[in-house]
Amino acid sequence: MSSAHSAVPTAGSVPSPSSTSSTVPSSASAASAASSGGAAPTIAELLEFVRRTARNEELIASLPLDPEGRTWIRLDGPGGSEAWLIGWPPGTGTGWHDHADSIGAFTTAAGALKEHSLAVRLPTDGWKTLELTDGVDRSRELATGQGRAFGQNHVHEVLNESEDVHAVSVHAYYPPLPRIRRFSRTGAVLRLEQTESPEDWQ
């Protein structure tokens, strides 16, 4: 990955080690932190934060876009959460991954994204290959202004399937991601490829 872009959060997901990013406080995050009184943010509060931040036109416009890879800016999320503004060139995606014990939310701020997810809770450890049962696949289109929240151990991939339009999204996770597991998939077979820790992307 090159500086300031490439494979990132994993909605999230998160940037890889060679990325460079800046932290940008937002009025939405300050308001959310104040409303939570310092307590851990709920899923609803994370979703409200990403929705309000996605409506911040000045912030969205400040994200540099690169036709060759994803770009991102680290944001000041509510209640100590980890938050990112991410740009997606046409045809890019995260690959399959989860967020360990973190809850999260993301919203499309420009363009459109597609999320494929699994309606199943994977074992936390001790496996390399799993065969998925029928009926666990879910897909949803997330047009500009649309988002979603998710609980712990949410397994998904996020894609910009457009052939010519960049997408931009806002993501938040709490607690800050302790690890990300990345998977490959062939048909019904899901394979654990690697586990990343914060040192790999901070």
C-alpha positions as protocol buffer text, in pm:
chain_id: "A"
residue {
  index: 1
  type: MET
  ca { x: 0 y: 0 z: 0 }
}
residue {
  index: 2
  type: SER
  ca { x: 125 y: 344 z: -77 }
}
residue {
  index: 3
  type: SER
  ca { x: 113 y: 652 z: 138 }
}
residue {
  index: 4
  type: ALA
  ca { x: -233 y: 791 z: 204 }
}
residue {
  index: 5
  type: HIS
  ca { x: -419 y: 519 z: 20 }
}
residue {
  index: 6
  type: SER
  ca { x: -479 y: 152 z: -40 }
}
residue {
  index: 7
  type: ALA
  ca { x: -661 y: -127 z: 140 }
}
residue {
  index: 8
  type: VAL
  ca { x: -825 y: 12 z: 452 }
}
residue {
  index: 9
  type: PRO
  ca { x: -1066 y: -19 z: 724 }
}
residue {
  index: 10
  type: THR
  ca { x: -1267 y: -236 z: 743 }
}
residue {
  index: 11
  type: ALA
  ca { x: -1571 y: -18 z: 804 }
}
residue {
  index: 12
  type: GLY
  ca { x: -1512 y: -41 z: 815 }
}
residue {
  index: 13
  type: SER
  ca { x: -1163 y: -226 z: 807 }
}
residue {
  index: 14
  type: VAL
  ca { x: -873 y: 3 z: 874 }
}
residue {
  index: 15
  type: PRO
  ca { x: -570 y: 134 z: 691 }
}
residue {
  index: 16
  type: SER
  ca { x: -268 y: -80 z: 645 }
}
residue {
  index: 17
  type: PRO
  ca { x: 62 y: -4 z: 816 }
}
residue {
  index: 18
  type: SER
  ca { x: 214 y: 204 z: 536 }
}
residue {
  index: 19
  type: SER
  ca { x: -77 y: 446 z: 518 }
}
residue {
  index: 20
  type: THR
  ca { x: -54 y: 803 z: 637 }
}
residue {
  index: 21
  type: SER
  ca { x: -355 y: 981 z: 778 }
}
residue {
  index: 22
  type: SER
  ca { x: -449 y: 1281 z: 983 }
}
residue {
  index: 23
  type: THR
  ca { x: -693 y: 1320 z: 1269 }
}
residue {
  index: 24
  type: VAL
  ca { x: -978 y: 1561 z: 1213 }
}
residue {
  index: 25
  type: PRO
  ca { x: -1210 y: 1658 z: 1498 }
}
residue {
  index: 26
  type: SER
  ca { x: -1569 y: 1711 z: 1396 }
}
residue {
  index: 27
  type: SER
  ca { x: -1854 y: 1899 z: 1556 }
}
residue {
  index: 28
  type: ALA
  ca { x: -2061 y: 1582 z: 1529 }
}
residue {
  index: 29
  type: SER
  ca { x: -1811 y: 1385 z: 1737 }
}
residue {
  index: 30
  type: ALA
  ca { x: -1792 y: 1656 z: 2000 }
}
residue {
  index: 31
  type: ALA
  ca { x: -2170 y: 1663 z: 2030 }
}
residue {
  index: 32
  type: SER
  ca { x: -2188 y: 1285 z: 2055 }
}
residue {
  index: 33
  type: ALA
  ca { x: -1920 y: 1270 z: 2323 }
}
residue {
  index: 34
  type: ALA
  ca { x: -2098 y: 1536 z: 2523 }
}
residue {
  index: 35
  type: SER
  ca { x: -2431 y: 1360 z: 2494 }
}
residue {
  index: 36
  type: SER
  ca { x: -2283 y: 1033 z: 2614 }
}
residue {
  index: 37
  type: GLY
  ca { x: -2132 y: 1198 z: 2921 }
}
residue {
  index: 38
  type: GLY
  ca { x: -1806 y: 1011 z: 2872 }
}
residue {
  index: 39
  type: ALA
  ca { x: -1976 y: 671 z: 2870 }
}
residue {
  index: 40
  type: ALA
  ca { x: -1903 y: 412 z: 2604 }
}
residue {
  index: 41
  type: PRO
  ca { x: -2104 y: 495 z: 2292 }
}
residue {
  index: 42
  type: THR
  ca { x: -2391 y: 269 z: 2196 }
}
residue {
  index: 43
  type: ILE
  ca { x: -2450 y: 128 z: 1847 }
}
residue {
  index: 44
  type: ALA
  ca { x: -2724 y: 389 z: 1800 }
}
residue {
  index: 45
  type: GLU
  ca { x: -2485 y: 670 z: 1893 }
}
residue {
  index: 46
  type: LEU
  ca { x: -2220 y: 543 z: 1652 }
}
residue {
  index: 47
  type: LEU
  ca { x: -2478 y: 530 z: 1375 }
}
residue {
  index: 48
  type: GLU
  ca { x: -2596 y: 883 z: 1453 }
}
residue {
  index: 49
  type: PHE
  ca { x: -2234 y: 1005 z: 1451 }
}
residue {
  index: 50
  type: VAL
  ca { x: -2154 y: 858 z: 1109 }
}
residue {
  index: 51
  type: ARG
  ca { x: -2482 y: 990 z: 965 }
}
residue {
  index: 52
  type: ARG
  ca { x: -2421 y: 1345 z: 1089 }
}
residue {
  index: 53
  type: THR
  ca { x: -2058 y: 1339 z: 984 }
}
residue {
  index: 54
  type: ALA
  ca { x: -2155 y: 1218 z: 636 }
}
residue {
  index: 55
  type: ARG
  ca { x: -2368 y: 1533 z: 599 }
}
residue {
  index: 56
  type: ASN
  ca { x: -2065 y: 1757 z: 669 }
}
residue {
  index: 57
  type: GLU
  ca { x: -2002 y: 1869 z: 311 }
}
residue {
  index: 58
  type: GLU
  ca { x: -1683 y: 2060 z: 395 }
}
residue {
  index: 59
  type: LEU
  ca { x: -1528 y: 1756 z: 564 }
}
residue {
  index: 60
  type: ILE
  ca { x: -1630 y: 1519 z: 284 }
}
residue {
  index: 61
  type: ALA
  ca { x: -1481 y: 1756 z: 26 }
}
residue {
  index: 62
  type: SER
  ca { x: -1151 y: 1770 z: 220 }
}
residue {
  index: 63
  type: LEU
  ca { x: -1076 y: 1401 z: 155 }
}
residue {
  index: 64
  type: PRO
  ca { x: -823 y: 1363 z: -127 }
}
residue {
  index: 65
  type: LEU
  ca { x: -936 y: 1104 z: -381 }
}
residue {
  index: 66
  type: ASP
  ca { x: -697 y: 879 z: -570 }
}
residue {
  index: 67
  type: PRO
  ca { x: -798 y: 676 z: -876 }
}
residue {
  index: 68
  type: GLU
  ca { x: -549 y: 404 z: -784 }
}
residue {
  index: 69
  type: GLY
  ca { x: -649 y: 321 z: -426 }
}
residue {
  index: 70
  type: ARG
  ca { x: -853 y: 407 z: -121 }
}
residue {
  index: 71
  type: THR
  ca { x: -775 y: 717 z: 81 }
}
residue {
  index: 72
  type: TRP
  ca { x: -874 y: 804 z: 437 }
}
residue {
  index: 73
  type: ILE
  ca { x: -864 y: 1054 z: 721 }
}
residue {
  index: 74
  type: ARG
  ca { x: -883 y: 950 z: 1084 }
}
residue {
  index: 75
  type: LEU
  ca { x: -1162 y: 1129 z: 1270 }
}
residue {
  index: 76
  type: ASP
  ca { x: -1228 y: 1210 z: 1634 }
}
residue {
  index: 77
  type: GLY
  ca { x: -1509 y: 964 z: 1711 }
}
residue {
  index: 78
  type: PRO
  ca { x: -1758 y: 987 z: 1999 }
}
residue {
  index: 79
  type: GLY
  ca { x: -1677 y: 852 z: 2343 }
}
residue {
  index: 80
  type: GLY
  ca { x: -1329 y: 727 z: 2254 }
}
residue {
  index: 81
  type: SER
  ca { x: -1442 y: 539 z: 1945 }
}
residue {
  index: 82
  type: GLU
  ca { x: -1224 y: 485 z: 1637 }
}
residue {
  index: 83
  type: ALA
  ca { x: -1357 y: 668 z: 1331 }
}
residue {
  index: 84
  type: TRP
  ca { x: -1253 y: 706 z: 967 }
}
residue {
  index: 85
  type: LEU
  ca { x: -1351 y: 898 z: 655 }
}
residue {
  index: 86
  type: ILE
  ca { x: -1275 y: 672 z: 357 }
}
residue {
  index: 87
  type: GLY
  ca { x: -1263 y: 729 z: -18 }
}
residue {
  index: 88
  type: TRP
  ca { x: -1329 y: 433 z: -250 }
}
residue {
  index: 89
  type: PRO
  ca { x: -1220 y: 444 z: -615 }
}
residue {
  index: 90
  type: PRO
  ca { x: -1438 y: 251 z: -862 }
}
residue {
  index: 91
  type: GLY
  ca { x: -1394 y: -124 z: -830 }
}
residue {
  index: 92
  type: THR
  ca { x: -1231 y: -131 z: -484 }
}
residue {
  index: 93
  type: GLY
  ca { x: -1332 y: -326 z: -174 }
}
residue {
  index: 94
  type: THR
  ca { x: -1220 y: -450 z: 164 }
}
residue {
  index: 95
  type: GLY
  ca { x: -1230 y: -826 z: 123 }
}
residue {
  index: 96
  type: TRP
  ca { x: -1400 y: -1041 z: 388 }
}
residue {
  index: 97
  type: HIS
  ca { x: -1315 y: -947 z: 747 }
}
residue {
  index: 98
  type: ASP
  ca { x: -1457 y: -898 z: 1096 }
}
residue {
  index: 99
  type: HIS
  ca { x: -1394 y: -652 z: 1381 }
}
residue {
  index: 100
  type: ALA
  ca { x: -1352 y: -887 z: 1679 }
}
residue {
  index: 101
  type: ASP
  ca { x: -1540 y: -757 z: 1984 }
}
residue {
  index: 102
  type: SER
  ca { x: -1602 y: -405 z: 1850 }
}
residue {
  index: 103
  type: ILE
  ca { x: -1943 y: -272 z: 1757 }
}
residue {
  index: 104
  type: GLY
  ca { x: -1963 y: -31 z: 1467 }
}
residue {
  index: 105
  type: ALA
  ca { x: -2153 y: 169 z: 1208 }
}
residue {
  index: 106
  type: PHE
  ca { x: -2091 y: 321 z: 868 }
}
residue {
  index: 107
  type: THR
  ca { x: -2274 y: 548 z: 625 }
}
residue {
  index: 108
  type: THR
  ca { x: -2219 y: 629 z: 260 }
}
residue {
  index: 109
  type: ALA
  ca { x: -2150 y: 1002 z: 221 }
}
residue {
  index: 110
  type: ALA
  ca { x: -2111 y: 1007 z: -159 }
}
residue {
  index: 111
  type: GLY
  ca { x: -2162 y: 754 z: -435 }
}
residue {
  index: 112
  type: ALA
  ca { x: -2284 y: 407 z: -342 }
}
residue {
  index: 113
  type: LEU
  ca { x: -2144 y: 101 z: -164 }
}
residue {
  index: 114
  type: LYS
  ca { x: -2252 y: -262 z: -144 }
}
residue {
  index: 115
  type: GLU
  ca { x: -2214 y: -474 z: 167 }
}
residue {
  index: 116
  type: HIS
  ca { x: -2208 y: -854 z: 163 }
}
residue {
  index: 117
  type: SER
  ca { x: -2235 y: -1002 z: 513 }
}
residue {
  index: 118
  type: LEU
  ca { x: -2283 y: -1335 z: 690 }
}
residue {
  index: 119
  type: ALA
  ca { x: -2573 y: -1392 z: 927 }
}
residue {
  index: 120
  type: VAL
  ca { x: -2368 y: -1626 z: 1142 }
}
residue {
  index: 121
  type: ARG
  ca { x: -2140 y: -1595 z: 1443 }
}
residue {
  index: 122
  type: LEU
  ca { x: -1799 y: -1745 z: 1370 }
}
residue {
  index: 123
  type: PRO
  ca { x: -1591 y: -1924 z: 1634 }
}
residue {
  index: 124
  type: THR
  ca { x: -1350 y: -1676 z: 1790 }
}
residue {
  index: 125
  type: ASP
  ca { x: -1039 y: -1895 z: 1769 }
}
residue {
  index: 126
  type: GLY
  ca { x: -908 y: -2240 z: 1689 }
}
residue {
  index: 127
  type: TRP
  ca { x: -1007 y: -2277 z: 1323 }
}
residue {
  index: 128
  type: LYS
  ca { x: -865 y: -2216 z: 979 }
}
residue {
  index: 129
  type: THR
  ca { x: -1143 y: -2330 z: 746 }
}
residue {
  index: 130
  type: LEU
  ca { x: -1522 y: -2332 z: 785 }
}
residue {
  index: 131
  type: GLU
  ca { x: -1798 y: -2451 z: 555 }
}
residue {
  index: 132
  type: LEU
  ca { x: -2088 y: -2206 z: 560 }
}
residue {
  index: 133
  type: THR
  ca { x: -2445 y: -2334 z: 563 }
}
residue {
  index: 134
  type: ASP
  ca { x: -2710 y: -2228 z: 313 }
}
residue {
  index: 135
  type: GLY
  ca { x: -2900 y: -1907 z: 382 }
}
residue {
  index: 136
  type: VAL
  ca { x: -2636 y: -1713 z: 573 }
}
residue {
  index: 137
  type: ASP
  ca { x: -2552 y: -1464 z: 298 }
}
residue {
  index: 138
  type: ARG
  ca { x: -2694 y: -1113 z: 310 }
}
residue {
  index: 139
  type: SER
  ca { x: -2641 y: -824 z: 67 }
}
residue {
  index: 140
  type: ARG
  ca { x: -2748 y: -462 z: 76 }
}
residue {
  index: 141
  type: GLU
  ca { x: -2700 y: -152 z: -135 }
}
residue {
  index: 142
  type: LEU
  ca { x: -2604 y: 161 z: 56 }
}
residue {
  index: 143
  type: ALA
  ca { x: -2670 y: 470 z: -155 }
}
residue {
  index: 144
  type: THR
  ca { x: -2566 y: 820 z: -46 }
}
residue {
  index: 145
  type: GLY
  ca { x: -2710 y: 890 z: 298 }
}
residue {
  index: 146
  type: GLN
  ca { x: -2775 y: 524 z: 379 }
}
residue {
  index: 147
  type: GLY
  ca { x: -2586 y: 334 z: 646 }
}
residue {
  index: 148
  type: ARG
  ca { x: -2599 y: 50 z: 891 }
}
residue {
  index: 149
  type: ALA
  ca { x: -2484 y: -49 z: 1237 }
}
residue {
  index: 150
  type: PHE
  ca { x: -2356 y: -388 z: 1351 }
}
residue {
  index: 151
  type: GLY
  ca { x: -2268 y: -579 z: 1664 }
}
residue {
  index: 152
  type: GLN
  ca { x: -1963 y: -775 z: 1769 }
}
residue {
  index: 153
  type: ASN
  ca { x: -1802 y: -1031 z: 1536 }
}
residue {
  index: 154
  type: HIS
  ca { x: -1980 y: -893 z: 1228 }
}
residue {
  index: 155
  type: VAL
  ca { x: -1834 y: -1057 z: 916 }
}
residue {
  index: 156
  type: HIS
  ca { x: -1864 y: -864 z: 591 }
}
residue {
  index: 157
  type: GLU
  ca { x: -1702 y: -712 z: 286 }
}
residue {
  index: 158
  type: VAL
  ca { x: -1771 y: -364 z: 150 }
}
residue {
  index: 159
  type: LEU
  ca { x: -1740 y: -277 z: -220 }
}
residue {
  index: 160
  type: ASN
  ca { x: -1768 y: 15 z: -459 }
}
residue {
  index: 161
  type: GLU
  ca { x: -1905 y: -163 z: -763 }
}
residue {
  index: 162
  type: SER
  ca { x: -1929 y: 150 z: -978 }
}
residue {
  index: 163
  type: GLU
  ca { x: -1717 y: 154 z: -1292 }
}
residue {
  index: 164
  type: ASP
  ca { x: -1658 y: 530 z: -1288 }
}
residue {
  index: 165
  type: VAL
  ca { x: -1774 y: 699 z: -965 }
}
residue {
  index: 166
  type: HIS
  ca { x: -1581 y: 737 z: -638 }
}
residue {
  index: 167
  type: ALA
  ca { x: -1765 y: 661 z: -315 }
}
residue {
  index: 168
  type: VAL
  ca { x: -1697 y: 817 z: 26 }
}
residue {
  index: 169
  type: SER
  ca { x: -1805 y: 676 z: 362 }
}
residue {
  index: 170
  type: VAL
  ca { x: -1778 y: 740 z: 735 }
}
residue {
  index: 171
  type: HIS
  ca { x: -1704 y: 455 z: 980 }
}
residue {
  index: 172
  type: ALA
  ca { x: -1691 y: 430 z: 1361 }
}
residue {
  index: 173
  type: TYR
  ca { x: -1603 y: 142 z: 1597 }
}
residue {
  index: 174
  type: TYR
  ca { x: -1605 y: 96 z: 1972 }
}
residue {
  index: 175
  type: PRO
  ca { x: -1392 y: -9 z: 2140 }
}
residue {
  index: 176
  type: PRO
  ca { x: -1112 y: 93 z: 1903 }
}
residue {
  index: 177
  type: LEU
  ca { x: -1044 y: -216 z: 1695 }
}
residue {
  index: 178
  type: PRO
  ca { x: -845 y: -472 z: 1899 }
}
residue {
  index: 179
  type: ARG
  ca { x: -788 y: -686 z: 1590 }
}
residue {
  index: 180
  type: ILE
  ca { x: -921 y: -761 z: 1246 }
}
residue {
  index: 181
  type: ARG
  ca { x: -947 y: -1111 z: 1106 }
}
residue {
  index: 182
  type: ARG
  ca { x: -922 y: -1130 z: 726 }
}
residue {
  index: 183
  type: PHE
  ca { x: -1078 y: -1416 z: 531 }
}
residue {
  index: 184
  type: SER
  ca { x: -1083 y: -1556 z: 180 }
}
residue {
  index: 185
  type: ARG
  ca { x: -1389 y: -1729 z: 41 }
}
residue {
  index: 186
  type: THR
  ca { x: -1442 y: -1993 z: -224 }
}
residue {
  index: 187
  type: GLY
  ca { x: -1807 y: -2082 z: -258 }
}
residue {
  index: 188
  type: ALA
  ca { x: -1927 y: -2196 z: 85 }
}
residue {
  index: 189
  type: VAL
  ca { x: -1575 y: -2231 z: 226 }
}
residue {
  index: 190
  type: LEU
  ca { x: -1441 y: -1948 z: 441 }
}
residue {
  index: 191
  type: ARG
  ca { x: -1071 y: -1954 z: 523 }
}
residue {
  index: 192
  type: LEU
  ca { x: -894 y: -1747 z: 789 }
}
residue {
  index: 193
  type: GLU
  ca { x: -597 y: -1585 z: 615 }
}
residue {
  index: 194
  type: GLN
  ca { x: -452 y: -1352 z: 878 }
}
residue {
  index: 195
  type: THR
  ca { x: -519 y: -1165 z: 1199 }
}
residue {
  index: 196
  type: GLU
  ca { x: -414 y: -801 z: 1219 }
}
residue {
  index: 197
  type: SER
  ca { x: -354 y: -603 z: 1539 }
}
residue {
  index: 198
  type: PRO
  ca { x: -354 y: -223 z: 1584 }
}
residue {
  index: 199
  type: GLU
  ca { x: 22 y: -206 z: 1528 }
}
residue {
  index: 200
  type: ASP
  ca { x: -44 y: -324 z: 1172 }
}
residue {
  index: 201
  type: TRP
  ca { x: -252 y: -20 z: 1077 }
}
residue {
  index: 202
  type: GLN
  ca { x: -182 y: 262 z: 1327 }
}
